[in-house]
XYZ file of C-alpha atoms in Angstrom:
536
model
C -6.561 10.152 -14.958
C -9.702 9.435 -16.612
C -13.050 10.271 -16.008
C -14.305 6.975 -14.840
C -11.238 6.857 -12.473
C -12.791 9.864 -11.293
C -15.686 9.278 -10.467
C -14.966 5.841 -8.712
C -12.487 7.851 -6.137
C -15.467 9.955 -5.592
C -17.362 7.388 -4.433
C -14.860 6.252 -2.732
C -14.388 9.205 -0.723
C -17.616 9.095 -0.042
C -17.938 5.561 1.410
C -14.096 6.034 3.178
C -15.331 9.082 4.638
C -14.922 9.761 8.633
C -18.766 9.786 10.201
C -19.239 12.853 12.516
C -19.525 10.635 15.639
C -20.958 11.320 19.123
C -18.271 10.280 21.901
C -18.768 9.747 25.450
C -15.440 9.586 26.993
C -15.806 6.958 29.945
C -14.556 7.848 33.147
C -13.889 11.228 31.843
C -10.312 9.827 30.682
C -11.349 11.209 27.363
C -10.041 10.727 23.613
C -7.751 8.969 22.178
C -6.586 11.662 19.864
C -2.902 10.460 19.586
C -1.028 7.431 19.390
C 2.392 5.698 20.110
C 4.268 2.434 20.778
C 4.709 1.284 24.636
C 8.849 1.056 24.205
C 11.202 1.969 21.660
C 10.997 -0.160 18.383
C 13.466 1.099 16.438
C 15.403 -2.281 16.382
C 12.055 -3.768 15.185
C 11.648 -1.588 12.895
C 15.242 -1.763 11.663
C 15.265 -5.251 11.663
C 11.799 -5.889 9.648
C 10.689 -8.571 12.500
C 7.122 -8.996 13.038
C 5.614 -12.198 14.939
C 2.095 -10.903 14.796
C -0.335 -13.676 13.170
C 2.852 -16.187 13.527
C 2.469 -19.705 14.181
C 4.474 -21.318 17.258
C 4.170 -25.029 17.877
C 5.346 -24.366 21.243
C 2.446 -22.687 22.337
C -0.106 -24.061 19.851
C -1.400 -21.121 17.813
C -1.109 -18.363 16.195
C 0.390 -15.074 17.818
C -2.117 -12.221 18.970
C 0.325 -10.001 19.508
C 4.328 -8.757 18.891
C 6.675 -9.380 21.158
C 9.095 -6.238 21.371
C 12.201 -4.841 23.549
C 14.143 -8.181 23.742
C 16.604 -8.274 26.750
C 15.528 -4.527 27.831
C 14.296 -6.276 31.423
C 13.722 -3.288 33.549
C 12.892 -0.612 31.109
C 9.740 1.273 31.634
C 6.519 0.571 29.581
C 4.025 3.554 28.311
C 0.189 3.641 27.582
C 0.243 4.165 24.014
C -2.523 6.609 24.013
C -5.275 8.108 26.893
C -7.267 6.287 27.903
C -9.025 4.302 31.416
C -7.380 1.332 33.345
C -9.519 -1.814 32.902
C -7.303 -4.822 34.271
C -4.099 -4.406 36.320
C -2.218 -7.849 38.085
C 1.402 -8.543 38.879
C 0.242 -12.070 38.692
C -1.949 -12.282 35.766
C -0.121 -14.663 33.718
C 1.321 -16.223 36.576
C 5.494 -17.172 35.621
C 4.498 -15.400 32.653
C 4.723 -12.008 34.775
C 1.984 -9.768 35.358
C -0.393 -7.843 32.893
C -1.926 -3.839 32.769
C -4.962 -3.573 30.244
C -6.129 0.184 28.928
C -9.318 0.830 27.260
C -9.088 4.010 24.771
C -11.899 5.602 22.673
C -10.761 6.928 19.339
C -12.105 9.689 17.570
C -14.052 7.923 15.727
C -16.370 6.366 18.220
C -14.429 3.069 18.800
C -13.416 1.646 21.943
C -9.342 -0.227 21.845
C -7.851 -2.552 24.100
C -4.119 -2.451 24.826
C -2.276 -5.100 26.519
C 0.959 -4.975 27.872
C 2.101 -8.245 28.849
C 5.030 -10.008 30.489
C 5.401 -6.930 32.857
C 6.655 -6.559 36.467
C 6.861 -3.994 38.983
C 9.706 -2.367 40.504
C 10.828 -0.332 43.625
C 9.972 2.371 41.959
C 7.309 1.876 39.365
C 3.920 0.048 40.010
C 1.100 -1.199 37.921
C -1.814 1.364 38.113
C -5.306 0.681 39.996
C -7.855 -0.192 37.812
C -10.281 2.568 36.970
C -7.076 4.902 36.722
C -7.287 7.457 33.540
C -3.677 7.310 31.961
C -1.922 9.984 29.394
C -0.135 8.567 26.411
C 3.350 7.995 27.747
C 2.208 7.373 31.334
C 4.561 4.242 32.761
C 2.184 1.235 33.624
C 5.184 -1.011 34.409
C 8.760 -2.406 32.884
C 9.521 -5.317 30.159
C 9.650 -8.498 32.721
C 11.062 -11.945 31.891
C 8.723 -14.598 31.720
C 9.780 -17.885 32.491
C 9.242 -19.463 29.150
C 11.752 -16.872 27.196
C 13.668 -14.383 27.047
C 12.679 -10.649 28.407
C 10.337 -8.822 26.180
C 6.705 -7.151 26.279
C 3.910 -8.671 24.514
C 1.769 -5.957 23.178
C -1.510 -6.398 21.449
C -4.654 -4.623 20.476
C -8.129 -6.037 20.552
C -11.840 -4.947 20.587
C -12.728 -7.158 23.467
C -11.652 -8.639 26.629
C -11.043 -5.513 29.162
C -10.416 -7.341 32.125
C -8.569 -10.809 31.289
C -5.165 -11.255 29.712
C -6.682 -13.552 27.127
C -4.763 -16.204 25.224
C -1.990 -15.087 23.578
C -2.214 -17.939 21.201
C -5.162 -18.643 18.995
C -6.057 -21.001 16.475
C -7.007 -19.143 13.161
C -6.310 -15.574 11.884
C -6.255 -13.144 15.179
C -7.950 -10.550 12.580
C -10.829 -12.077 12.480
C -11.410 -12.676 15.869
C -11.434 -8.841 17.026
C -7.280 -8.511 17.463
C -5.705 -5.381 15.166
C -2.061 -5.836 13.967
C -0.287 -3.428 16.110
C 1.856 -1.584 13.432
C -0.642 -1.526 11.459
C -3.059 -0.113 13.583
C -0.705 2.610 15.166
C 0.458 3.772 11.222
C -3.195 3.738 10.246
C -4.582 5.800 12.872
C -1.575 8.294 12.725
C -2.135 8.741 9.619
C -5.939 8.854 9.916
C -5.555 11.752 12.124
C -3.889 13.457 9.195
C -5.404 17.015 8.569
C -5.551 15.542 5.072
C -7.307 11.992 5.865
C -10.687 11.959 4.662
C -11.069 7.887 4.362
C -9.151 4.658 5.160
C -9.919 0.678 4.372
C -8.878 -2.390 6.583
C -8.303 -5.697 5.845
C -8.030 -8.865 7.375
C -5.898 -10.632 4.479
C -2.819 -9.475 2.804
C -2.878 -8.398 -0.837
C -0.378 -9.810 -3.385
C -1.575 -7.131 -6.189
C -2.768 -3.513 -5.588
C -5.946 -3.654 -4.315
C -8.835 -2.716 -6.620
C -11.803 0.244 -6.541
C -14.689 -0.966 -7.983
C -17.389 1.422 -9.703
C -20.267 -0.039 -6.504
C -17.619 1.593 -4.543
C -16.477 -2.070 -2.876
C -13.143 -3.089 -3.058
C -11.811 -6.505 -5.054
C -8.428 -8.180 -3.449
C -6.604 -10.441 -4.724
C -4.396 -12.175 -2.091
C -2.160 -15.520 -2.870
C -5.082 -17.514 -5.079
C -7.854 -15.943 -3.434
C -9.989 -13.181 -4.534
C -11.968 -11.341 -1.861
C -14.549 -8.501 -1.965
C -14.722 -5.746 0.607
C -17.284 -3.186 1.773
C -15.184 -0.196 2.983
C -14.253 0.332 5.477
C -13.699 -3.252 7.157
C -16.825 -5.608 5.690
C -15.611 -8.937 4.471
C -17.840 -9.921 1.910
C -16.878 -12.785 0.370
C -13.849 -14.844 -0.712
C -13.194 -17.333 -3.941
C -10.309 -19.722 -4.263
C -9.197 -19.863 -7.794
C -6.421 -22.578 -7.123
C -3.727 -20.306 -8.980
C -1.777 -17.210 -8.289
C -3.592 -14.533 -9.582
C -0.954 -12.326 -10.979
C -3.360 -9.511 -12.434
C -7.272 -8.349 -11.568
C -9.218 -5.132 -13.317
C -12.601 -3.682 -12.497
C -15.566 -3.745 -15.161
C -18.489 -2.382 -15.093
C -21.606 -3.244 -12.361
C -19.103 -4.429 -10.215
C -17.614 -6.755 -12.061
C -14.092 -8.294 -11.262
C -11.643 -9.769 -14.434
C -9.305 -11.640 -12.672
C -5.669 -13.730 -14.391
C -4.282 -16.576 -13.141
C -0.833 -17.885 -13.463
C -1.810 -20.921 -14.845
C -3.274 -19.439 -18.015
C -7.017 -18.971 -16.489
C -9.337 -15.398 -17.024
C -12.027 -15.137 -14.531
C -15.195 -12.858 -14.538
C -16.989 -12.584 -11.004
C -19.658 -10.793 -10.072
C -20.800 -10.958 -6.275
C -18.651 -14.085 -5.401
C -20.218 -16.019 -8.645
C -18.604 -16.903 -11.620
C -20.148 -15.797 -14.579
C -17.269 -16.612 -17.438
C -13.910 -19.094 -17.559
C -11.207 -19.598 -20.524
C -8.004 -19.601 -21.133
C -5.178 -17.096 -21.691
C -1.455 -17.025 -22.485
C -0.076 -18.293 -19.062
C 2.568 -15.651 -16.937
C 2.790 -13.313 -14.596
C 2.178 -9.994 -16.497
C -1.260 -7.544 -15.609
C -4.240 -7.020 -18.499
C -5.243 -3.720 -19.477
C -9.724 -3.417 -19.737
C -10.615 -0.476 -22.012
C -14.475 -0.505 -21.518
C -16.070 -4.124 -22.408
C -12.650 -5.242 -24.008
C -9.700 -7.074 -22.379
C -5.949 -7.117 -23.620
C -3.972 -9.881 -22.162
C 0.179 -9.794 -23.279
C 1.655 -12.754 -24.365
C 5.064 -13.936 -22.847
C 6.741 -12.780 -26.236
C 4.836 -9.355 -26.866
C 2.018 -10.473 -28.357
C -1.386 -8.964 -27.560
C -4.968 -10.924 -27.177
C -7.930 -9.092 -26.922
C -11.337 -10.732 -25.497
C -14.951 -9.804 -24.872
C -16.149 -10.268 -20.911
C -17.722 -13.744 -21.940
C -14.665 -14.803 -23.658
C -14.949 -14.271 -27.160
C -11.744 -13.708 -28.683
C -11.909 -9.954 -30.489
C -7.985 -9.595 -32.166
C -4.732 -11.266 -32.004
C -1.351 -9.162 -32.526
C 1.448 -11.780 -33.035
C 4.530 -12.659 -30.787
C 7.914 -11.293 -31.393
C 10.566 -14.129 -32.028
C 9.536 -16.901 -29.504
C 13.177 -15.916 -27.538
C 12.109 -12.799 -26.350
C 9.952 -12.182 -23.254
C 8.166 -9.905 -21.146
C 10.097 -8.142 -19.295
C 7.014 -4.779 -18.177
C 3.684 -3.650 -19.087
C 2.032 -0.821 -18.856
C -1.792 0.200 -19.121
C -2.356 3.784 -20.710
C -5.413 6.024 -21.647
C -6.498 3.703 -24.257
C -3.264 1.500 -25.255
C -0.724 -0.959 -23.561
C 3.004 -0.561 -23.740
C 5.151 -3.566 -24.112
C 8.950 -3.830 -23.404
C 10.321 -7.598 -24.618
C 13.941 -8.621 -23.908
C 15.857 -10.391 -26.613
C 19.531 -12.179 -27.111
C 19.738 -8.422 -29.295
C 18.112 -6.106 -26.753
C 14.798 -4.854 -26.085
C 11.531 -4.299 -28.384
C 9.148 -1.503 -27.209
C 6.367 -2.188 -28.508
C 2.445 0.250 -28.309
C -0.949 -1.566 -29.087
C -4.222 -0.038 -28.826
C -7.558 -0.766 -28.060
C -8.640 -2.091 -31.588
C -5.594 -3.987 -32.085
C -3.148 -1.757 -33.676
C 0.120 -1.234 -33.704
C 0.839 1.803 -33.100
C 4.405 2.013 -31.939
C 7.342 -0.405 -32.259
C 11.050 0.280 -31.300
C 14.587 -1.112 -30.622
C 16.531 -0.603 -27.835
C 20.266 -1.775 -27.299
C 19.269 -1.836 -23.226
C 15.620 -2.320 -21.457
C 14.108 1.508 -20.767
C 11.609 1.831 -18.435
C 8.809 3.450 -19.291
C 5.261 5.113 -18.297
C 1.945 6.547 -19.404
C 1.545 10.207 -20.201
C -2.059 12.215 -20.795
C -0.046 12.658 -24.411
C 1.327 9.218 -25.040
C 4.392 7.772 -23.638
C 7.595 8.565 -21.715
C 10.988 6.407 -21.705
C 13.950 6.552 -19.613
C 16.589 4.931 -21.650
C 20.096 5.423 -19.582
C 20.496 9.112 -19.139
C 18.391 10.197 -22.166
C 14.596 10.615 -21.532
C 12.346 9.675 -24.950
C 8.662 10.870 -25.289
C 6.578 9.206 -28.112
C 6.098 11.340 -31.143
C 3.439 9.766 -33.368
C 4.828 6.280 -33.889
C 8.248 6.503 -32.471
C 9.994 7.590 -29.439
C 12.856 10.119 -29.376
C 14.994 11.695 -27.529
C 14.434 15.366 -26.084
C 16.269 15.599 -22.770
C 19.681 14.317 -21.232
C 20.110 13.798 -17.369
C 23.489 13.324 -17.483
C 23.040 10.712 -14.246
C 23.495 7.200 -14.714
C 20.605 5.539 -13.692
C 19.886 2.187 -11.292
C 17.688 -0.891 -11.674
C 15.293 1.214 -9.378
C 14.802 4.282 -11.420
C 11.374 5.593 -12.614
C 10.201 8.234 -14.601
C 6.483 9.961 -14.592
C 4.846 12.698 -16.643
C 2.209 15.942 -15.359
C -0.489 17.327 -17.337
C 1.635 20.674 -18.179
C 4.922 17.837 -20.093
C 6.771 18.091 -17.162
C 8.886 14.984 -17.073
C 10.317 13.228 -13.196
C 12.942 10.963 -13.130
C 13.951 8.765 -9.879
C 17.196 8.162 -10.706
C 17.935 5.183 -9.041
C 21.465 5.887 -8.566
C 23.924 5.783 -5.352
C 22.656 9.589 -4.313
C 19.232 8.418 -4.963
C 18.356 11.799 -6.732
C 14.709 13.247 -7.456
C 14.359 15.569 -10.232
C 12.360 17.518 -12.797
C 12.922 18.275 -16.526
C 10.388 20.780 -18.068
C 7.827 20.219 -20.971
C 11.684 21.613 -23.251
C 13.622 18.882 -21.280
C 15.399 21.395 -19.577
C 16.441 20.584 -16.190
C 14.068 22.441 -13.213
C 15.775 21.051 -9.989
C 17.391 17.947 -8.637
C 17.131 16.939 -4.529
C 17.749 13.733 -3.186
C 15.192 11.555 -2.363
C 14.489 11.644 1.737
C 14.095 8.282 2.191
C 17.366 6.972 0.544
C 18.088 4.027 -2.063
C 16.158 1.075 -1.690
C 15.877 -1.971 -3.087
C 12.449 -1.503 -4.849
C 11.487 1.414 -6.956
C 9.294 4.152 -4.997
C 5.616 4.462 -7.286
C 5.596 7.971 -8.901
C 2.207 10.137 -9.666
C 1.891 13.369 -10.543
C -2.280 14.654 -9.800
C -3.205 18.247 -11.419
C 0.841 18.712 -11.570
C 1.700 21.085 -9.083
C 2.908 18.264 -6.550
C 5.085 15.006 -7.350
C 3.583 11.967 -5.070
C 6.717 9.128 -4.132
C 5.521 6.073 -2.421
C 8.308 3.769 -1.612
C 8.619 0.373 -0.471
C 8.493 1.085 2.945
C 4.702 2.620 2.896
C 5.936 5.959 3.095
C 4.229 8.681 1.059
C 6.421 11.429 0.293
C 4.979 14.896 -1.369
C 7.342 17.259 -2.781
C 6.529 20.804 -4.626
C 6.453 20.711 -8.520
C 7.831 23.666 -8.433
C 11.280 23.423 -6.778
C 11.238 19.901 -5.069
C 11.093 20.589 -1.531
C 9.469 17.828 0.796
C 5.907 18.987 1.799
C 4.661 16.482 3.362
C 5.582 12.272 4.809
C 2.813 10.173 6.008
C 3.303 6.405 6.627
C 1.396 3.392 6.588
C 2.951 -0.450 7.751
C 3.976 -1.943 4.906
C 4.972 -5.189 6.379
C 8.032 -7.353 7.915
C 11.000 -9.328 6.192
C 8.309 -12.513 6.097
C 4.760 -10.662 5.132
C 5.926 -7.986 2.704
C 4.711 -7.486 -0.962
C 6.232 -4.049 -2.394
C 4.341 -5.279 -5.716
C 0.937 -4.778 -3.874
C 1.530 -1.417 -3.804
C -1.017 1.427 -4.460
C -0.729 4.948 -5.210
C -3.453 7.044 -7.761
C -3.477 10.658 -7.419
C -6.450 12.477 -10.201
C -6.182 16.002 -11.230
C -8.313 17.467 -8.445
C -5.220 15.794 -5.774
C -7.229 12.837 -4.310
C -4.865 10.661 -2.861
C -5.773 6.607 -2.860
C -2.637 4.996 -1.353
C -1.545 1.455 0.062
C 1.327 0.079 1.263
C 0.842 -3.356 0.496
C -0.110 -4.316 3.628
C -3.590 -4.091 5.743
C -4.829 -0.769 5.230
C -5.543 1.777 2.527
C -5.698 5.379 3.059
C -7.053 8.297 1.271
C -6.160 12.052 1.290
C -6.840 15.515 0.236
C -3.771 16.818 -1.213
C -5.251 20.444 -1.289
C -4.753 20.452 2.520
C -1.534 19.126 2.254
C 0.037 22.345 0.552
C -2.623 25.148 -0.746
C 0.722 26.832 -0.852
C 1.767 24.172 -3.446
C -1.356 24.064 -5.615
C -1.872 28.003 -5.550
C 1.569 29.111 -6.488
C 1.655 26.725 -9.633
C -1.628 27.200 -10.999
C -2.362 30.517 -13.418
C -4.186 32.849 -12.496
């Protein structure tokens, strides 16, 4: 990683950071310190349904909540966390079925409301009295059916309203008006209380793009054609419509943002105002910045480099007009272009000042990535690395790869291929290209490629599409460590907004493309880990 990279996850450490807060527990219920859902949601889960924020003409407005356990009438309902009583009524939705309200304090100082909605009693099991403390897992009631659907619980989390059901409906984003997306909250604070947490961000809009670290320490989103600014950990700051997808944003110095639009448009923004405009080769491929200079690719592998206020630097030329962009990839100070052709691929290395500085044929399309020493490609079962201007081969997998696979380097050579294949197979090749060890990946195939990164190289990082962060040794692949943030359902999900940087000293900045960021000390995660593979 590189210095500056450095030095901005610093900062944002810093800013992320959990304040040493005072608590005073009302009612002597005490802290939240642990957090679940009310019912099972596996079938949610399973099924990638997710109503929160959703728009029902029926009832006028947007959703505040999820609706969960469909047709389970009967079943029993649990407090998510501890935490005091603040509304209890059979009747306080009227048909709708009866409500239970519980106010928790987190460790953090904040104070939660959950509502459990759409409840009844039973012979058995009755609402609590208000003023009641509760245990997480405590039974406040069962799923009722409401008279204007089916049976199911309405659960939702807000800042405000202790003591009324509220609306259930509202007429703009629910995240701005003080609700919290309910997976989203319960994955973030799980994962908050993490040993190895040190620092999370929130948002109230959902990136299309990985979200961006700026050197003030505020964070740039891009999200649809918006581009939005945030103070971490949850300060909206301000928002800009630029009419176009933005399909690629960088960070430039003073906390400037470089943003590309799909319609051909490069943006510079500083604090909400626009300071430059022009036009670039229209697409949906990144940019690479490399200090004051940006390189935009071309749909045909060309490269165009610009100054901040638009001044065009260099030009390196298209391939044949057939071929396109098919990936792009920013390293330590050059870009890697693969181009598809009616005769295969062209890989193709340009640096900073315009040079070319590799070029290379492939009968199929390798994937490739950035190494501290160059370049790594992953061409079938043979694994290339870049050797002044070329790229040969130094290692043989003997597995046939998938569309999924990816392939990351270490700091020490070591080389880590996801294969991609029906076993879905993790494994290492040393700095020789001799095979280390091979275990299948925990999480299974998916349909999306997991994000690979490697830190100081004695643990391999695998984020996949489903938000889940999986450390394994470097050593000898076993799992160290899962934690998961919501990554989205079927309807709100963008794998491509994706985050995961790791630096050398193993701080973790990850996102799953969803509301929250997260960031982690990867020395707690394993000491074991870091103090077996290092000399010495």
């Amino acid at each position: 990683m590189s210095v500056l990279y450095n030095c901005l996850l610093g900062v944002l450490l810093l800013l992320l950071g959990f304040g040493q807060t005072t608590i005073h527990a009302q009612a002597d219920c005490g802290i939240a310190d642990a957090i679940d859902y009310p019912i099972d949601i596996s079938d949610t889960l399973d099924q990638g349904y997710d109503d929160f924020g959703l728009f029902r003409a029926r009832f006028g407005g947007l959703h505040t909540a999820i609706d969960i356990g469909f047709n389970r009438r009967g079943e029993p309902v649990h407090a998510v966390a501890r935490g005091r009583v603040t509304y209890s009524d059979v009747n306080g939705w009227d048909t709708e079925k009866g409500v239970v309200i519980v106010e928790h304090v987190f460790p953090d100082g904040s104070t939660i409301y959950s509502v459990y909605g759409h409840m009844e009693q039973t012979d058995s099991i009755f609402f609590p009295v208000v003023g009641a403390c509760v245990e997480r897992g405590t039974i406040l009631g069962t799923i009722g059916w409401p008279s204007r659907g089916l049976p199911h619980l309405h659960y939702e989390l807000r800042n405000f309203l202790p003591d009324d059901g509220g609306p259930g409906y509202v007429d703009d984003n629910p995240l701005l008006d003080g609700w919290f997306h309910p997976l989203d909250f319960t994955n973030l604070w799980r994962a908050r209380l993490d040993p190895a947490a040190n620092g999370y961000a929130s948002f109230v809009d959902l990136p299309t793009l990985p979200p961006l670290l700026l050197d003030t320490g505020s964070i740039a989103l891009a999200s649809g054609t918006s581009l939005i600014s945030y103070q971490p950990p949850t300060t909206r700051l301000w928002e800009i419509d630029l009419q176009t997808a933005i399909t690629g944003i960088a960070g430039l110095s003073d906390g400037r943002i470089a943003a590309r639009t799909r319609g051909g448009q490069a943006v510079i923004m500083q604090n909400g105002r626009f300071l430059h405009v022009w036009e670039v080769d229209s697409g949906d491929a990144s940019f690479a910045v490399f200090g004051d200079t940006l390189l935009f690719p071309t749909q045909a592998g060309g490269v165009e480099a610009f100054s901040p206020t638009g001044h065009r630097l260099w030009t390196v030329e298209r391939l044949a007009d057939s071929e396109r962009l098919v990936d792009f990839q920013v390293g330590t100070s050059e870009v890697g272009l693969m181009v598809r052709g009616g005769q295969g691929s062209t890989w193709r290395v340009v640096n900073a000042q315009g040079s070319i500085t590799a070029e290379q044929h492939f009968e199929r399309t390798p994937i490739f990535a950035a190494t501290v020493r160059g370049w790594v490609l992953l061409d079938g079962m043979d694994v290339l690395r870049t050797n002044s201007s070329s790229a040969s081969s130094f290692a043989h997998t003997g597995i046939s790869t998938g569309r999924t696979a990816q392939i990351a380097s270490d700091v020490m050579g070591n080389i880590y291929v996801f294969a991609g294949d029906r076993d879905a197979k993790l494994l290492a090749l040393d700095a020789d290209g001799k095979l280390r060890w091979q275990v299948p990946y925990p999480t299974g195939l998916s349909a999306q490629a997991p994000l690979l990164d490697t830190g100081g190289g004695c643990m391999i990082y695998a984020l996949d599409a489903e938000g889940t962060l999986s450390v394994f040794s470097a050593l000898d692949g076993s799992l160290l460590h899962e934690i998961h943030l919501y990554a989205g359902g079927i309807s709100n999900r963008h794998p491509r907004a994706r985050l995961l940087q790791v630096d050398e000293t193993e701080s973790i900045l990850m996102g799953s493309g969803s509301l929250s960021l997260l960031s982690l000390n990867g020395n707690i995660i394993s000491q074991n880990a870091r103090q077996a593979c290092l000399p010495g």
